[in-house]
Coordinates of C-alpha atoms and ligand atoms in Angstrom, one line a residue:
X1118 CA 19.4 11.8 7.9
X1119 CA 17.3 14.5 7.8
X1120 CA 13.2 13.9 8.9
X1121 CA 10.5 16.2 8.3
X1122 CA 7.6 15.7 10.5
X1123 CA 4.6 16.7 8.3
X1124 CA 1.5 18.5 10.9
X1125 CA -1.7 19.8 9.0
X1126 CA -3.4 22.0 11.0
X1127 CA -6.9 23.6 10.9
X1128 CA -8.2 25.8 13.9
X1129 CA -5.4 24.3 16.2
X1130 CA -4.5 27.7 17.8
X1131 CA -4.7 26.3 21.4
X1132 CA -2.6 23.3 20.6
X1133 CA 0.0 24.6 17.9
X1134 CA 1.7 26.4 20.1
X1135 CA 2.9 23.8 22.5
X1136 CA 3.1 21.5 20.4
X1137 CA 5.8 23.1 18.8
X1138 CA 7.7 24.1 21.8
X1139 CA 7.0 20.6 23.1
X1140 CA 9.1 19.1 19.8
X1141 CA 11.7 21.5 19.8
X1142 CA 12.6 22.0 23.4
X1143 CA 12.2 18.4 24.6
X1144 CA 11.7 15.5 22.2
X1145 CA 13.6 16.7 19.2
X1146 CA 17.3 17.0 21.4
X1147 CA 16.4 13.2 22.4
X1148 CA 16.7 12.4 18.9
X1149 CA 20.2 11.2 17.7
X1150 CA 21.5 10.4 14.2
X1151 CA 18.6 12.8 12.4
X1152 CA 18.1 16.4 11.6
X1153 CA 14.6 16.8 13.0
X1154 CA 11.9 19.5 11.0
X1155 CA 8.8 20.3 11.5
X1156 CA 7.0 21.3 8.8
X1157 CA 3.2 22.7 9.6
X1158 CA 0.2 22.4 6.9
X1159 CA -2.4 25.1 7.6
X1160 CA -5.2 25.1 5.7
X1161 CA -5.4 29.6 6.4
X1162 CA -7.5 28.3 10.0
X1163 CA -9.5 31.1 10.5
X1164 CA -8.4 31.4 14.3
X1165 CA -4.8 32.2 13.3
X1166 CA -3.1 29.5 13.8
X1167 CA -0.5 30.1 11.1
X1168 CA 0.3 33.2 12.9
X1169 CA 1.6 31.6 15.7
X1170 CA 3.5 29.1 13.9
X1171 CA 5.2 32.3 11.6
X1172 CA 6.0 34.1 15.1
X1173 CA 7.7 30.2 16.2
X1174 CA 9.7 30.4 12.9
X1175 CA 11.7 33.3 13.8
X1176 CA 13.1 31.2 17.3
X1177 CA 13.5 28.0 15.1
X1178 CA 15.4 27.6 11.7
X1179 CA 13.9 24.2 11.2
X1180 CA 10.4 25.1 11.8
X1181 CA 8.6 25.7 8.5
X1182 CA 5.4 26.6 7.3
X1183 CA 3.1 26.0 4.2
X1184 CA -0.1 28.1 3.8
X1185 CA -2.8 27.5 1.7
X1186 CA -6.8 26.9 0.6
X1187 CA -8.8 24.0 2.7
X1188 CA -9.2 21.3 0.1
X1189 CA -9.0 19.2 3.0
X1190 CA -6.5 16.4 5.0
X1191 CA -5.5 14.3 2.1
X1192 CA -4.1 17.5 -0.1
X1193 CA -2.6 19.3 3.2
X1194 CA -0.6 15.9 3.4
X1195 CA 0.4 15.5 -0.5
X1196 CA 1.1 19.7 -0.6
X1197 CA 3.5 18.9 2.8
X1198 CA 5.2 15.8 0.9
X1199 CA 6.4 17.2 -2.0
X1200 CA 7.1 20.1 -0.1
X1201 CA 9.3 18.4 2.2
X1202 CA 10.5 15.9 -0.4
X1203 CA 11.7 19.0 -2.8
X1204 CA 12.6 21.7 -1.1
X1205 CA 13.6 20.4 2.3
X1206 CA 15.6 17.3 0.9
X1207 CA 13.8 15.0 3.3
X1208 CA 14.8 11.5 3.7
X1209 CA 11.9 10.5 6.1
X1210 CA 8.3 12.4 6.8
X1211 CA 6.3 11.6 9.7
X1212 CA 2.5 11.8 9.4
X1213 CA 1.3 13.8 12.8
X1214 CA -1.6 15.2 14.0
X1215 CA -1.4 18.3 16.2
X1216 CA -3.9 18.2 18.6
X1217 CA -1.9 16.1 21.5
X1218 CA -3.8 12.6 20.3
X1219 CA -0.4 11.5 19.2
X1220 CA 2.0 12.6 22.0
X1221 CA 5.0 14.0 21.1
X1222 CA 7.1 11.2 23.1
X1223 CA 6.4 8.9 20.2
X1224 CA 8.5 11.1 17.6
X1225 CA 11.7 9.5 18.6
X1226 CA 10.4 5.7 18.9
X1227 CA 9.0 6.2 15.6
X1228 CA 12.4 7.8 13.9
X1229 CA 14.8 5.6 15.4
X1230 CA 12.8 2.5 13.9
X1231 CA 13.7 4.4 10.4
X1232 CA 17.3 5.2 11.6
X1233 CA 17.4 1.1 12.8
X1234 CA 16.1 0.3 9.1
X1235 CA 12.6 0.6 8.6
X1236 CA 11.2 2.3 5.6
X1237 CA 7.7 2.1 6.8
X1238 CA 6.6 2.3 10.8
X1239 CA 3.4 2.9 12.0
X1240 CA 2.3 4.3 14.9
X1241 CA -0.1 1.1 16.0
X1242 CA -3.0 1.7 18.5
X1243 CA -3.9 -2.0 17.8
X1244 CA -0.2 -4.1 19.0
X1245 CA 0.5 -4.6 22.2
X1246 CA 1.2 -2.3 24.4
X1247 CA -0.9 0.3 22.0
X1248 CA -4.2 1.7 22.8
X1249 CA -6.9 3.7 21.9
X1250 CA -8.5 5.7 23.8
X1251 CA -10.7 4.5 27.4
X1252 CA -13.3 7.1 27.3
X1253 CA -14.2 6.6 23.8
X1254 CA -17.7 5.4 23.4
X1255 CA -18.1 1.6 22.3
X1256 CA -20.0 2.4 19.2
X1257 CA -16.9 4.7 18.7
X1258 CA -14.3 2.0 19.1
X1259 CA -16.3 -1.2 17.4
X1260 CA -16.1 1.4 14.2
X1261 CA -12.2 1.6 14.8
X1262 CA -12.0 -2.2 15.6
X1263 CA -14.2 -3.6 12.8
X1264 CA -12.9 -1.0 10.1
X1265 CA -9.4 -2.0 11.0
X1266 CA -10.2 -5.3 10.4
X1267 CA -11.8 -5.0 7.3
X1268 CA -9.6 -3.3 6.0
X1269 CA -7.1 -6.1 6.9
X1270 CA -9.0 -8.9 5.2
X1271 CA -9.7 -7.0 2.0
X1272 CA -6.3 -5.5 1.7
X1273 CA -4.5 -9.2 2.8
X1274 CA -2.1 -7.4 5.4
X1275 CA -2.1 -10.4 8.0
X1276 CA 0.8 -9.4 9.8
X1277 CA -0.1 -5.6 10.4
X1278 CA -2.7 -4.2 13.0
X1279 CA -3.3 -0.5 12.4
X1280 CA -4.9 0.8 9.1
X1281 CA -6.1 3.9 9.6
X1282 CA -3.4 5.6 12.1
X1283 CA -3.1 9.3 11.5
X1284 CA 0.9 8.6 12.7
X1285 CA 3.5 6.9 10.2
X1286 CA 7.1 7.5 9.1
X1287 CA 7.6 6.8 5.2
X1288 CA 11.3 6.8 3.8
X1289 CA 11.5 8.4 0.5
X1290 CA 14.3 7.2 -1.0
X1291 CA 12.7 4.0 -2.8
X1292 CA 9.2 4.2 -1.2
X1293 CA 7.3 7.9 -0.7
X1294 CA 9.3 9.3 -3.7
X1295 CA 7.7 6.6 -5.9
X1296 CA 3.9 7.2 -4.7
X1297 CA 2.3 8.8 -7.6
X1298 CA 0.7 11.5 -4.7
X1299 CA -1.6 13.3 -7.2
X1300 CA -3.9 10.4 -7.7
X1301 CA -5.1 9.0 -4.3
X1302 CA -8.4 8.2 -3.4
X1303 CA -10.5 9.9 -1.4
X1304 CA -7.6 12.7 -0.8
X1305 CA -10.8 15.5 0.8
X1306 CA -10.8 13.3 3.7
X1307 CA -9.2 10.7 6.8
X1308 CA -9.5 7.7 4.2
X1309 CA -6.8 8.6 2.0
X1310 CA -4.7 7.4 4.1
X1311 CA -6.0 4.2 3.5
X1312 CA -5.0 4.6 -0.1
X1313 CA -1.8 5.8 0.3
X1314 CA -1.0 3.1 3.1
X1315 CA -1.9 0.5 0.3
X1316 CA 0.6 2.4 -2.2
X1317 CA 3.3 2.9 0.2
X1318 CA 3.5 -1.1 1.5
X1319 CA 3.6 -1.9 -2.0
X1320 CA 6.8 -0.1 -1.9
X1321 CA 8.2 -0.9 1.2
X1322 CA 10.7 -4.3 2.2
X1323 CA 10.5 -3.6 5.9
X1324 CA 7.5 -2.1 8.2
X1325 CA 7.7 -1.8 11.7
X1326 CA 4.5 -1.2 14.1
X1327 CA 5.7 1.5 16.9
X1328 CA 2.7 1.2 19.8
X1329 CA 1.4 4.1 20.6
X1330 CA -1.4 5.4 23.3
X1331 CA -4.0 7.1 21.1
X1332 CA -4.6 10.2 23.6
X1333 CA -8.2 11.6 24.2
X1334 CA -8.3 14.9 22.5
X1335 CA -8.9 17.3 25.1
X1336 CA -8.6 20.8 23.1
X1337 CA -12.0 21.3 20.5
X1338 CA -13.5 18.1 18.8
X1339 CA -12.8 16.0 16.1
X1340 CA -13.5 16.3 12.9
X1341 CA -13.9 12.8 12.0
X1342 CA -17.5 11.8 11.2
X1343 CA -19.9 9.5 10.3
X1344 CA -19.2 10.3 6.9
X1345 CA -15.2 9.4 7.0
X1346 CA -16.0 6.2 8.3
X1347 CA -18.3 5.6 5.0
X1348 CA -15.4 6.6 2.8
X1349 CA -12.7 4.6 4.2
X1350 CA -14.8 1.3 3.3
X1351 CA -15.6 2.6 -0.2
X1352 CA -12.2 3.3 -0.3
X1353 CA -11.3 -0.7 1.0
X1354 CA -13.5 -1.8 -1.3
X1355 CA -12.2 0.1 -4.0
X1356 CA -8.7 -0.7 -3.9
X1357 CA -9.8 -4.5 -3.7
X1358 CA -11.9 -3.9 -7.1
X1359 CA -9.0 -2.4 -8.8
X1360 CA -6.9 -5.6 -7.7
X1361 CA -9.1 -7.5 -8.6
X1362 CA -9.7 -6.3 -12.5
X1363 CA -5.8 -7.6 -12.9
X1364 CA -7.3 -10.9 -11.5
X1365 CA -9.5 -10.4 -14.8
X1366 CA -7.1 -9.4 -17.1
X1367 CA -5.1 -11.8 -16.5
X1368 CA -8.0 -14.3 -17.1
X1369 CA -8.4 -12.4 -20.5
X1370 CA -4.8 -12.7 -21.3
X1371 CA -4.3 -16.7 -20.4
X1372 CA -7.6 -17.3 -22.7
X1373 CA -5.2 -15.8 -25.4
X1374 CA -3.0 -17.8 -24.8
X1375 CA -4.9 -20.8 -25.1
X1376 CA -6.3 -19.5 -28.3
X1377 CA -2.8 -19.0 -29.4
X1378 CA -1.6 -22.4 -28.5
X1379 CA -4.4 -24.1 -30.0
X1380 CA -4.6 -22.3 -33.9
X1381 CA -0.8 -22.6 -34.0
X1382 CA -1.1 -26.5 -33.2
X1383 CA -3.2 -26.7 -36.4
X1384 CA -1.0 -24.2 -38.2
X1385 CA 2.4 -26.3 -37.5
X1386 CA 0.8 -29.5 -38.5
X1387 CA -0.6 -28.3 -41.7
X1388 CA 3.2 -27.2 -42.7
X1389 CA 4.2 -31.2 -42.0
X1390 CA 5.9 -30.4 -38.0
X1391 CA 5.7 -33.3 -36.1
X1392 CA 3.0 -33.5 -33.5
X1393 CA 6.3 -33.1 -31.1
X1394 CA 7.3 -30.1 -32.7
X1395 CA 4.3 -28.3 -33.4
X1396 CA 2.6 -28.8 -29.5
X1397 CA 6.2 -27.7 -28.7
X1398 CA 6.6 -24.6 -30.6
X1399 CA 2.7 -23.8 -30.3
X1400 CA 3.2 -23.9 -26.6
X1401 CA 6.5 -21.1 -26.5
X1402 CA 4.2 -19.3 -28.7
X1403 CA 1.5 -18.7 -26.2
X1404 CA 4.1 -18.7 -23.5
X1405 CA 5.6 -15.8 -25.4
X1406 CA 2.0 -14.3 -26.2
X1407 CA 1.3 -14.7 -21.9
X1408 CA 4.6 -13.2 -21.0
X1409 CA 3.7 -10.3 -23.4
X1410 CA 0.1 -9.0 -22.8
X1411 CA 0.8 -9.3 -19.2
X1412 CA 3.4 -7.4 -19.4
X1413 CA 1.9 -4.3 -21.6
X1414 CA -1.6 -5.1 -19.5
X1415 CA -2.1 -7.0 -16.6
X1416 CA 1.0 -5.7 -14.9
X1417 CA 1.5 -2.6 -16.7
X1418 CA 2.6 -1.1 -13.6
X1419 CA 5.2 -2.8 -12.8
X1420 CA 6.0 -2.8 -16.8
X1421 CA 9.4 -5.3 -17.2
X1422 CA 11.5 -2.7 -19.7
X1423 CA 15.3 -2.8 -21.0
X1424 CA 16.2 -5.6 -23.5
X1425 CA 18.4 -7.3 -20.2
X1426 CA 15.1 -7.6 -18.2
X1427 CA 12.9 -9.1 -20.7
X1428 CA 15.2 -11.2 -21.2
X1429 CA 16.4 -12.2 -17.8
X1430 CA 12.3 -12.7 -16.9
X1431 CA 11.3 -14.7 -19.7
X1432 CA 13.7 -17.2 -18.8
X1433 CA 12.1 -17.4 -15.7
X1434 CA 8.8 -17.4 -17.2
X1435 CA 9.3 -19.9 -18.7
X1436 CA 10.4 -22.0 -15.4
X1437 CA 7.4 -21.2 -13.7
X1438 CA 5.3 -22.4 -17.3
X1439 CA 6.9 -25.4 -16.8
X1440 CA 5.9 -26.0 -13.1
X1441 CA 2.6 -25.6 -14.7
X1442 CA 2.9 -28.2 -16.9
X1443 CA 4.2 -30.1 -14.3
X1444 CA 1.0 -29.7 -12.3
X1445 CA -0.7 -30.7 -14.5
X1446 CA 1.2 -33.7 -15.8
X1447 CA 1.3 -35.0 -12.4
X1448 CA -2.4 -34.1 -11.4
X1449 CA -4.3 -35.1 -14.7
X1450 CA -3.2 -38.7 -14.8
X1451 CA -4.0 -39.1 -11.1
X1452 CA -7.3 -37.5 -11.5
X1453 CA -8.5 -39.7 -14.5
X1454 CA -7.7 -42.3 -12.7
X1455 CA -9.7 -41.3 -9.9
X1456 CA -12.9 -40.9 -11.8
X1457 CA -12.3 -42.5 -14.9
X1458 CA -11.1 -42.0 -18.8
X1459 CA -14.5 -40.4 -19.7
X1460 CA -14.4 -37.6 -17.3
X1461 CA -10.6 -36.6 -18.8
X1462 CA -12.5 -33.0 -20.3
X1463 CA -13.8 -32.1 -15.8
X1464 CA -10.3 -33.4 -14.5
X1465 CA -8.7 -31.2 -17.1
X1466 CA -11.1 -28.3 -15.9
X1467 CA -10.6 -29.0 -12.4
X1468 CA -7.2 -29.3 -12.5
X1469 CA -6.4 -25.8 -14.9
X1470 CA -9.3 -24.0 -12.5
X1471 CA -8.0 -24.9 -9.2
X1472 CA -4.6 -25.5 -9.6
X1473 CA -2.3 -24.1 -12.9
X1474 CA -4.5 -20.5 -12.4
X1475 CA -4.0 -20.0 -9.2
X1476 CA -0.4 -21.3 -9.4
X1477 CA 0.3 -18.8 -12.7
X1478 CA -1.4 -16.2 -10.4
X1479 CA 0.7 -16.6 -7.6
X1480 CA 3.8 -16.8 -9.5
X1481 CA 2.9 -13.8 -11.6
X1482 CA 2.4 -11.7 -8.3
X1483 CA 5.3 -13.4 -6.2
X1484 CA 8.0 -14.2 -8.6
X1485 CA 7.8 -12.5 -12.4
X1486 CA 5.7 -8.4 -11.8
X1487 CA 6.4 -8.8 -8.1
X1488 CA 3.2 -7.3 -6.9
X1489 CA 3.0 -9.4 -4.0
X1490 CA 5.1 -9.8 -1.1
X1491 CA 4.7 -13.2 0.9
X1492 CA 2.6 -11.9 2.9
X1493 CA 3.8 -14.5 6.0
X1494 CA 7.8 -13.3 6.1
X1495 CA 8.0 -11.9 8.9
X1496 CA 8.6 -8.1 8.3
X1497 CA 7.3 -6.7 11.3
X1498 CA 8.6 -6.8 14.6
Ligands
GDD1704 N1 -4.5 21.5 6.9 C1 -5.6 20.8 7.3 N2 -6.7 20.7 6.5 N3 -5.5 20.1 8.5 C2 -6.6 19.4 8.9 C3 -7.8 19.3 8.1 C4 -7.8 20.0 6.9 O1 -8.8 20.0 6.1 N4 -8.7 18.5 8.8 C5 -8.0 18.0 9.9 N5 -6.8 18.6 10.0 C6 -5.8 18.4 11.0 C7 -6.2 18.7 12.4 O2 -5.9 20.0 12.7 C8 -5.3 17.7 13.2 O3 -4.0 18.2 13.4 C9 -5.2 16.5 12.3 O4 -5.5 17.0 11.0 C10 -6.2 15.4 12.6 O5 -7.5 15.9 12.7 P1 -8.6 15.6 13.8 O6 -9.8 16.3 13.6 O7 -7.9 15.7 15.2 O8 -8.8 14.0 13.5 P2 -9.3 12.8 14.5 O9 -8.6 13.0 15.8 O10 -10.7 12.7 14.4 O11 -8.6 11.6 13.7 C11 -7.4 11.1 14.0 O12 -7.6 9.7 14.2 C12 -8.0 8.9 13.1 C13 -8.2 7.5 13.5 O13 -8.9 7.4 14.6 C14 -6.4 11.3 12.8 O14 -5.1 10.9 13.3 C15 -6.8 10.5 11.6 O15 -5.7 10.6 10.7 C16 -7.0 9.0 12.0 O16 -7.4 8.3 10.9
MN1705 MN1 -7.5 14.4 16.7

């Protein structure tokens, strides 16, 4: 297995320097089972730091070095991927920062987590026995608490802790190499890694949180500001529009469907079917007219292709239809008889609003496009 620790770097001349000799001498030999790199991203730092890594390169073969233009953290990242990904053959890349705020120590926690079966781990200030940093300033650290949090209601991640780490192993195989890296949000600053986090655990079957002491930079300051902070919720809220225009679609697609059902009702009685038949066959009809436009539209992204697939998912489309029906076989009866015969129009409304949508929702997400994970299986530890 061979991991490529990804480290963009602008202006880190003081640190750069031990920090590679820090990996290299001491934590990489710890490391059994994988072929550690470390691959640096400098941005040309005007105080030379690519120098020093060029002069490291010559004492260690798997030291590497990409050069280029600042367009900032989110591009050094994406450049370093694919770097890693195509020329270096990488099965794993770690996410690092080079300044000491993620110590070095971590590295092997982090990759043996991937070597144990992980194909997500994050470096977690916010599990136990995690922690950021004591001398922060408490504005500083309600800005990390309550931004972690949002971003954990909006993006529905009950079961993970740290959002906006700046340390995280991704496997490629399956997950990194299927992150379309060119069109991330926000990619000039820290909140594209909000974005990609929300790309990658789309991808991903098992994430582990590492814990991790979040150090107190000692060497120059930070460079996140005010203005980071602003873009990571944009970029929250973002994401949670763009989920939620499928929530729309999909609206526009079932009202389709109903259409469909309904004009082909009329159509198979005027040709003499029975009412049997025709609420039968009017009802595969704009099953089959559901299972299409969602297919081309709603979920495009996860697009169901091959003649075998279709197949394989109608058939199950058409199980969960029926559950529907169920629903609402079961529910409408009980309802009317609840409020009585001349209310049968609301109970039908209730019933479709809060129960066969949602339902059809759910099992779109969890069962046929596979968007969602159940979010409450247990897949961290
Ligand atoms: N190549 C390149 N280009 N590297 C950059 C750039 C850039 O434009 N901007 C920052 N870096 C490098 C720094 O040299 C450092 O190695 C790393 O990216 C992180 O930058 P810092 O300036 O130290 O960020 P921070 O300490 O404020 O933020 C850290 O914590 C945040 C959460 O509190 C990072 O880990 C963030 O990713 C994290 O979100
Ligand atoms: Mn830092």
């Amino acid at each position: 297995m061979k991991v490529v620790i990804i480290m963009p770097s602008y202006n880190e001349a003081t640190n750069i320097g031990p920090m590679i000799k820090v990996l290299f001498d001491e934590e990489f030999p710890k490391i059994k089972g994988a072929e550690m790199h470390l691959l640096v991203v400098d941005d040309n730092s005007p105080d030379g730091t690519g120098n020093i890594v060029k002069k490291e390169m010559q004492k260690y073969p798997n030291l590497h070095l990409l050069q280029g233009e600042k367009q900032g953290l989110g591009w050094a990242y994406v450049r370093g991927m694919k770097y890693a990904m195509k020329e270096l053959g990488a099965d794993a890349v770690v996410e690092m920062d080079a300044d000491f705020q993620h110590d070095p120590k971590y590295v092997k926690d982090v990759v043996k987590a991937f070597l144990d079966g992980a194909d997500y781990v994050i470096g977690s200030r916010y599990v136990k026995g995690g922690s950021i940093p004591k001398g922060w300033p408490w504005y500083r650290k309600a800005m990390s608490y309550f931004g972690n949090l949002f971003a954990k209601v909006m993006l529905w991640k009950p079961g993970l802790h740290d959002f906006t780490t700046g340390f995280r192993l991704t496997r490629v195989k399956g997950v990194l190499e299927k992150v379309d890296l060119d069109h991330l949000m926000e990619m000039k600053r820290f909140a594209h890694k909000l974005d990609l986090f929300y790309r990658t655990t789309k991808l991903t079957k098992k994430i582990v949180e590492v814990p991790i002491d979040f150090k107190e930079r000692t060497k120059d300051s930070s460079k996140f500001v005010f203005k980071e902070m602003i873009a990571s919720y944009k970029t929250v809220v973002l994401i949670r529009l763009k989920e939620s225009q499928r929530l729309i679609k999909f609206g526009l697609v079932g009202f389709v469907g109903f259409v469909v059902n309904y004009v082909f009702i009329r159509v198979f009685r005027q040709i003499n079917l029975s009412e049997t038949f025709a609420w039968l066959f009017a009802t595969e009809l704009a099953i089959i007219s559901n299972f299409a436009w969602n297919n081309l539209w709603t979920f495009s992204e996860k697009k169901i292709a091959g003649v075998k697939n279709i197949v394989a998912k109608f058939v199950t489309f058409n199980v969960t239809s029926a559950g529907a029906l169920v629903i609402q076989s079961i529910f409408g009866p009980l309802g009317v008889k609840l409020v009585g015969e001349q209310y049968t129009v609301l109970v039908l409304a209730f019933v479709v609003a809060l129960m066969v949508l949602p339902y059809n929702y759910l099992m779109y997400n969890l069962v046929i496009w596979k968007t969602w994970k159940n979010p409450f299986k247990k897949k961290t530890s």
